[in-house]
Tab-separated table of C-alpha atoms in Angstrom:
chain	number	residue	atom	x	y	z
A	1	UNK	CA	100.955	127.629	90.117
A	2	UNK	CA	103.858	126.914	92.686
A	3	UNK	CA	107.220	127.832	91.877
A	4	UNK	CA	110.256	124.895	92.148
A	5	UNK	CA	111.144	126.001	95.519
A	6	UNK	CA	109.733	123.244	97.238
A	7	UNK	CA	110.903	121.002	94.876
A	8	UNK	CA	114.367	121.866	94.575
A	9	UNK	CA	114.853	123.317	98.585
A	10	UNK	CA	112.837	121.695	100.697
A	11	UNK	CA	112.363	124.293	103.727
A	12	UNK	CA	110.844	127.316	101.603
A	13	UNK	CA	107.613	127.052	102.150
A	14	UNK	CA	106.126	125.250	104.625
A	15	UNK	CA	103.653	121.826	103.669
A	16	UNK	CA	100.478	121.596	104.990
A	17	UNK	CA	98.795	117.933	106.288
A	18	UNK	CA	95.268	117.935	107.390
A	19	UNK	CA	94.083	114.695	109.160
A	20	UNK	CA	97.089	112.885	111.584
A	21	UNK	CA	95.635	109.640	110.889
A	22	UNK	CA	97.883	106.482	109.606
A	23	UNK	CA	97.703	108.122	106.334
A	24	UNK	CA	98.255	111.940	106.773
A	25	UNK	CA	100.839	110.029	109.869
A	26	UNK	CA	103.150	108.852	106.889
A	27	UNK	CA	103.237	111.509	104.694
A	28	UNK	CA	104.123	113.741	107.359
A	29	UNK	CA	107.014	111.364	108.318
A	30	UNK	CA	107.683	110.977	104.744
A	31	UNK	CA	107.866	114.799	104.210
A	32	UNK	CA	110.206	115.767	107.341
A	33	UNK	CA	112.173	112.682	106.755
A	34	UNK	CA	112.596	114.494	103.217
A	35	UNK	CA	113.815	117.705	104.722
A	36	UNK	CA	110.808	119.516	104.536
A	37	UNK	CA	109.284	122.009	107.527
A	38	UNK	CA	105.399	120.032	108.261
A	39	UNK	CA	102.273	122.006	109.389
A	40	UNK	CA	99.774	119.249	110.707
A	41	UNK	CA	96.442	119.928	112.159
A	42	UNK	CA	93.908	116.902	113.368
A	43	UNK	CA	90.879	117.898	114.917
A	44	UNK	CA	91.492	115.487	117.952
A	45	UNK	CA	93.475	116.946	120.141
A	46	UNK	CA	94.843	113.491	121.161
A	47	UNK	CA	95.986	112.254	118.272
A	48	UNK	CA	98.143	115.713	117.613
A	49	UNK	CA	99.460	114.838	121.005
A	50	UNK	CA	100.683	111.683	119.574
A	51	UNK	CA	102.266	112.907	116.512
A	52	UNK	CA	105.831	113.807	117.122
A	53	UNK	CA	105.800	110.502	118.766
A	54	UNK	CA	104.598	108.730	116.313
A	55	UNK	CA	106.433	110.410	113.382
A	56	UNK	CA	109.814	109.582	114.719
A	57	UNK	CA	109.091	105.766	115.214
A	58	UNK	CA	107.884	106.268	111.373
A	59	UNK	CA	110.522	108.125	110.482
A	60	UNK	CA	112.664	105.027	111.785
A	61	UNK	CA	111.037	103.061	109.132
A	62	UNK	CA	112.332	104.857	106.272
A	63	UNK	CA	115.626	105.065	107.690
A	64	UNK	CA	115.685	101.381	107.175
A	65	UNK	CA	115.514	101.687	103.827
A	66	UNK	CA	115.839	105.046	102.472
A	67	UNK	CA	119.070	106.324	105.734
A	68	UNK	CA	119.435	109.321	107.546
A	69	UNK	CA	117.284	112.219	107.217
A	70	UNK	CA	117.622	115.453	105.542
A	71	UNK	CA	118.574	118.365	106.220
A	72	UNK	CA	115.946	120.671	107.756
A	73	UNK	CA	112.939	118.512	108.253
A	74	UNK	CA	110.654	119.485	110.720
A	75	UNK	CA	107.379	118.886	113.015
A	76	UNK	CA	104.770	122.149	113.843
A	77	UNK	CA	101.409	121.067	115.330
A	78	UNK	CA	98.322	123.444	114.872
A	79	UNK	CA	94.857	122.789	116.596
A	80	UNK	CA	93.774	125.313	114.200
A	81	UNK	CA	93.453	124.219	110.299
A	82	UNK	CA	93.205	127.178	108.515
A	83	UNK	CA	96.102	128.236	111.161
A	84	UNK	CA	98.190	124.886	110.110
A	85	UNK	CA	97.945	125.765	106.136
A	86	UNK	CA	98.806	128.960	106.003
A	87	UNK	CA	101.283	129.916	103.561
A	88	UNK	CA	102.006	126.474	102.542
A	89	UNK	CA	102.765	125.684	99.166
A	90	UNK	CA	101.405	122.070	99.300
A	91	UNK	CA	98.769	120.657	101.214
A	92	UNK	CA	97.595	116.831	102.014
A	93	UNK	CA	94.257	116.240	102.642
A	94	UNK	CA	93.653	113.131	105.219
A	95	UNK	CA	90.098	113.719	105.885
A	96	UNK	CA	87.809	110.342	106.276
A	97	UNK	CA	86.391	109.474	103.012
A	98	UNK	CA	82.712	111.725	103.195
A	99	UNK	CA	82.483	113.609	100.511
A	100	UNK	CA	80.073	116.107	102.743
A	101	UNK	CA	83.370	116.353	104.935
A	102	UNK	CA	85.851	116.514	102.302
A	103	UNK	CA	84.530	118.749	100.137
A	104	UNK	CA	83.863	121.463	103.368
A	105	UNK	CA	88.080	120.969	104.570
A	106	UNK	CA	89.148	121.256	101.316
A	107	UNK	CA	87.855	124.116	100.864
A	108	UNK	CA	88.933	125.589	104.630
A	109	UNK	CA	92.511	124.950	102.684
A	110	UNK	CA	91.641	126.735	99.943
A	111	UNK	CA	91.194	129.754	101.628
A	112	UNK	CA	93.415	130.151	103.528
A	113	UNK	CA	97.311	128.515	101.986
A	114	UNK	CA	99.007	130.099	98.991
A	115	UNK	CA	96.908	131.664	96.339
A	116	UNK	CA	98.732	129.126	93.702
A	117	UNK	CA	99.156	126.554	96.490
A	118	UNK	CA	98.679	123.102	94.640
A	119	UNK	CA	96.057	120.174	97.080
A	120	UNK	CA	96.238	116.656	96.784
A	121	UNK	CA	93.556	114.585	98.465
A	122	UNK	CA	94.593	111.374	99.811
A	123	UNK	CA	90.363	110.000	98.622
A	124	UNK	CA	90.470	106.498	98.250
A	125	UNK	CA	88.031	106.268	95.727
A	126	UNK	CA	86.895	109.749	95.102
A	127	UNK	CA	87.246	111.476	92.045
A	128	UNK	CA	88.999	115.322	90.800
A	129	UNK	CA	85.960	116.088	89.414
A	130	UNK	CA	84.038	115.300	92.754
A	131	UNK	CA	86.132	116.681	95.078
A	132	UNK	CA	86.544	119.752	93.158
A	133	UNK	CA	82.738	120.341	93.065
A	134	UNK	CA	81.671	123.588	93.609
A	135	UNK	CA	84.989	125.334	94.743
A	136	UNK	CA	86.928	128.394	94.399
A	137	UNK	CA	89.527	126.941	92.294
A	138	UNK	CA	88.807	123.280	91.545
A	139	UNK	CA	91.596	122.758	89.050
A	140	UNK	CA	94.366	122.799	92.008
A	141	UNK	CA	92.635	119.751	93.872
A	142	UNK	CA	94.228	116.696	92.714
A	143	UNK	CA	93.747	113.096	93.908
A	144	UNK	CA	96.997	112.271	95.547
A	145	UNK	CA	96.823	108.909	96.499
A	146	UNK	CA	98.880	106.539	98.436
A	147	UNK	CA	99.182	103.073	98.736
A	148	UNK	CA	99.430	102.308	102.669
A	149	UNK	CA	101.770	102.520	104.392
A	150	UNK	CA	102.456	105.995	102.628
A	151	UNK	CA	105.693	106.229	104.112
A	152	UNK	CA	106.973	102.706	102.794
A	153	UNK	CA	105.258	101.943	100.129
A	154	UNK	CA	105.995	104.571	97.025
A	155	UNK	CA	103.465	104.425	94.937
A	156	UNK	CA	101.204	107.389	94.724
A	157	UNK	CA	98.226	107.537	92.271
A	158	UNK	CA	97.571	111.632	90.614
A	159	UNK	CA	94.596	112.300	88.924
A	160	UNK	CA	92.948	115.510	87.827
A	161	UNK	CA	89.984	116.368	85.432
A	162	UNK	CA	90.956	117.831	82.503
A	163	UNK	CA	93.065	120.135	80.609
A	164	UNK	CA	92.699	122.547	83.576
A	165	UNK	CA	94.497	120.421	86.119
A	166	UNK	CA	97.553	119.913	84.119
A	167	UNK	CA	99.239	122.271	85.875
A	168	UNK	CA	98.571	121.286	89.596
A	169	UNK	CA	99.774	117.577	88.409
A	170	UNK	CA	102.657	117.926	86.810
A	171	UNK	CA	103.700	120.033	89.774
A	172	UNK	CA	102.199	116.964	91.450
A	173	UNK	CA	104.352	114.877	89.602
A	174	UNK	CA	107.888	116.860	90.066
A	175	UNK	CA	107.160	116.802	93.818
A	176	UNK	CA	106.481	113.265	94.620
A	177	UNK	CA	109.703	112.144	92.392
A	178	UNK	CA	111.805	114.679	93.920
A	179	UNK	CA	110.039	112.857	97.655
A	180	UNK	CA	111.376	108.922	96.196
A	181	UNK	CA	108.032	108.392	95.225
A	182	UNK	CA	106.770	106.639	92.655
A	183	UNK	CA	103.818	108.006	90.604
A	184	UNK	CA	101.138	107.185	87.882
A	185	UNK	CA	98.622	108.749	86.255
A	186	UNK	CA	95.016	108.414	86.126
A	187	UNK	CA	93.974	109.183	82.857
A	188	UNK	CA	90.545	109.221	83.865
A	189	UNK	CA	88.495	109.386	86.639
A	190	UNK	CA	87.217	105.734	87.843
A	191	UNK	CA	86.524	104.602	91.453
A	192	UNK	CA	89.010	103.206	93.521
A	193	UNK	CA	91.716	105.204	90.930
A	194	UNK	CA	94.244	101.969	90.007
A	195	UNK	CA	95.318	100.093	92.674
A	196	UNK	CA	92.362	99.976	94.445
A	197	UNK	CA	90.707	98.316	92.100
A	198	UNK	CA	93.301	95.894	91.560
A	199	UNK	CA	93.286	95.065	94.999
A	200	UNK	CA	89.279	95.038	95.610
A	201	UNK	CA	89.175	92.902	92.834
A	202	UNK	CA	91.042	90.161	94.143
A	203	UNK	CA	89.735	91.013	97.553
A	204	UNK	CA	86.117	89.554	96.038
A	205	UNK	CA	87.985	86.883	95.103
A	206	UNK	CA	89.561	86.138	98.771
A	207	UNK	CA	85.784	86.659	99.997
A	208	UNK	CA	84.586	84.220	97.989
A	209	UNK	CA	86.872	81.512	97.956
A	210	UNK	CA	86.721	82.093	102.159
A	211	UNK	CA	83.223	81.534	102.086
A	212	UNK	CA	82.291	79.130	99.646
A	213	UNK	CA	84.597	77.228	101.682
A	214	UNK	CA	87.644	76.740	99.232
A	215	UNK	CA	90.372	78.107	101.514
A	216	UNK	CA	91.011	79.361	104.854
A	217	UNK	CA	91.920	82.641	105.467
A	218	UNK	CA	95.180	81.911	106.543
A	219	UNK	CA	95.761	79.377	103.266
A	220	UNK	CA	94.370	82.671	100.987
A	221	UNK	CA	96.874	84.622	102.753
A	222	UNK	CA	99.624	82.066	102.592
A	223	UNK	CA	99.347	81.590	99.088
A	224	UNK	CA	99.334	85.335	98.002
A	225	UNK	CA	102.571	85.767	99.264
A	226	UNK	CA	104.507	82.846	98.873
A	227	UNK	CA	103.208	83.251	95.337
A	228	UNK	CA	101.679	85.848	93.156
A	229	UNK	CA	103.041	88.216	96.130
A	230	UNK	CA	106.676	87.836	95.065
A	231	UNK	CA	106.178	88.198	91.782
A	232	UNK	CA	104.266	91.021	92.317
A	233	UNK	CA	107.214	92.623	94.159
A	234	UNK	CA	109.302	91.781	91.033
A	235	UNK	CA	107.205	92.523	87.864
A	236	UNK	CA	102.919	94.011	87.265
A	237	UNK	CA	100.309	91.582	85.720
A	238	UNK	CA	100.843	92.591	81.817
A	239	UNK	CA	104.868	91.568	82.464
A	240	UNK	CA	103.719	88.711	84.896
A	241	UNK	CA	101.806	87.579	81.740
A	242	UNK	CA	104.075	88.544	79.170
A	243	UNK	CA	106.750	86.216	80.971
A	244	UNK	CA	104.647	83.208	81.430
A	245	UNK	CA	103.786	82.357	77.396
A	246	UNK	CA	108.054	82.660	76.693
A	247	UNK	CA	109.499	83.413	73.598
A	248	UNK	CA	106.160	84.543	72.184
A	249	UNK	CA	105.266	87.024	75.135
A	250	UNK	CA	101.747	88.594	76.008
A	251	UNK	CA	100.183	87.686	72.334
A	252	UNK	CA	101.213	84.731	72.350
A	253	UNK	CA	99.394	83.881	76.179
A	254	UNK	CA	96.459	85.845	74.571
A	255	UNK	CA	96.017	83.556	71.647
A	256	UNK	CA	96.276	80.324	73.153
A	257	UNK	CA	95.780	80.576	77.124
A	258	UNK	CA	92.864	83.386	76.883
A	259	UNK	CA	90.187	81.130	76.745
A	260	UNK	CA	91.049	79.410	79.600
A	261	UNK	CA	91.342	83.124	81.426
A	262	UNK	CA	87.847	83.736	79.452
A	263	UNK	CA	86.533	80.764	81.348
A	264	UNK	CA	87.773	81.405	85.218
A	265	UNK	CA	86.866	84.615	84.788
A	266	UNK	CA	83.555	83.762	83.964
A	267	UNK	CA	83.384	81.536	87.549
A	268	UNK	CA	84.860	84.156	89.608
A	269	UNK	CA	82.501	84.803	92.741
A	270	UNK	CA	80.105	87.535	93.851
A	271	UNK	CA	80.238	87.442	97.111
A	272	UNK	CA	78.416	89.878	99.999
A	273	UNK	CA	79.808	91.108	102.918
A	274	UNK	CA	76.566	90.059	105.165
A	275	UNK	CA	76.564	89.389	109.000
A	276	UNK	CA	77.826	85.823	108.555
A	277	UNK	CA	80.306	86.446	106.271
A	278	UNK	CA	81.360	88.918	108.249
A	279	UNK	CA	81.601	86.734	111.199
A	280	UNK	CA	83.610	84.523	109.054
A	281	UNK	CA	86.421	86.599	107.945
A	282	UNK	CA	86.705	87.798	111.298
A	283	UNK	CA	87.018	84.680	112.739
A	284	UNK	CA	89.455	83.669	110.702
A	285	UNK	CA	91.375	86.534	110.901
A	286	UNK	CA	91.988	86.355	114.150
A	287	UNK	CA	92.775	82.447	114.036
A	288	UNK	CA	95.135	83.133	111.599
A	289	UNK	CA	97.188	86.504	113.655
A	290	UNK	CA	97.105	84.480	116.611
A	291	UNK	CA	96.040	87.106	119.109
A	292	UNK	CA	99.049	89.480	117.708
A	293	UNK	CA	97.938	92.784	118.125
A	294	UNK	CA	97.609	95.375	115.293
A	295	UNK	CA	101.300	97.571	116.547
A	296	UNK	CA	102.428	94.500	116.191
A	297	UNK	CA	101.230	93.246	113.205
A	298	UNK	CA	102.238	96.615	111.433
A	299	UNK	CA	105.749	96.641	112.479
A	300	UNK	CA	106.135	92.850	111.356
A	301	UNK	CA	105.118	94.097	108.453
A	302	UNK	CA	106.939	97.179	108.122
A	303	UNK	CA	110.492	94.905	108.187
A	304	UNK	CA	109.151	92.957	105.856
A	305	UNK	CA	108.102	96.251	103.556
A	306	UNK	CA	112.247	97.383	104.107
A	307	UNK	CA	113.754	94.288	103.343
A	308	UNK	CA	112.071	93.800	99.553
A	309	UNK	CA	112.190	97.320	98.857
A	310	UNK	CA	116.346	96.677	99.689
A	311	UNK	CA	116.512	93.613	98.009
A	312	UNK	CA	114.925	95.251	94.999
A	313	UNK	CA	117.401	98.157	95.274
A	314	UNK	CA	120.269	95.951	95.814
A	315	UNK	CA	121.098	96.724	98.750
A	316	UNK	CA	121.210	94.283	101.816
């Protein structure tokens, strides 16, 4: 398995980025900021041409939270995938979420990267077993799913498919910790991993609330931002319920308020994303955003994320 030099000496080996869209861009910016030599590839030459400037913008957002970039970090762009990952000790794959495409890309990466390279996939929902099917060295291909935007949100979900994956998982855990990420371990394969499953559950009920006329898109967003979202930035669901029952903690909550929780579960909706519902959601979002474009909204979100992280770190 990949040696420790990549962790202890950033720049000792190149780190590969395959797919330089929104997610790949964030990963690349983080790697460069932490002092790594990044080899980036994207099949879209326009994306590749705009990558250096986009990375500088993202690095400026990182610096607002984590300070100046480390020495030695730099980006090299390659039009060919094999050339980009040649000799890379770690490669982050960010291809579109289509399994046949990902399988082909992962095979090409494994053929040209270092023999013992770890390949992490940013897959939103596929499991390591699915990604490794038919691959020459499946135990070196793991789930390494970030939360968007990956250069600002520390979470990364890491998962394999059995004992053979332990060396790759252990390396990835140490590598991501050295990057300042907060890895969590997906113990068993699950569609959507951990955070996206939780997000999907919340979004399903948000869609149900809007489609049933209980609240508007704007008020659903405001309810989260100014309510549970503030608590979630400091404590997860289990700790919040543990604190919510006073001295008795989670045990008391489950004993006394568990039936009320189950009653709410029974009343949750099961909406469908049909044309009428999609139109309703998009119309509500357009009204809420007030005509602001995606770049403006993303920039504003980045500023708020930086402020939250600084506050949690006790910085001002």
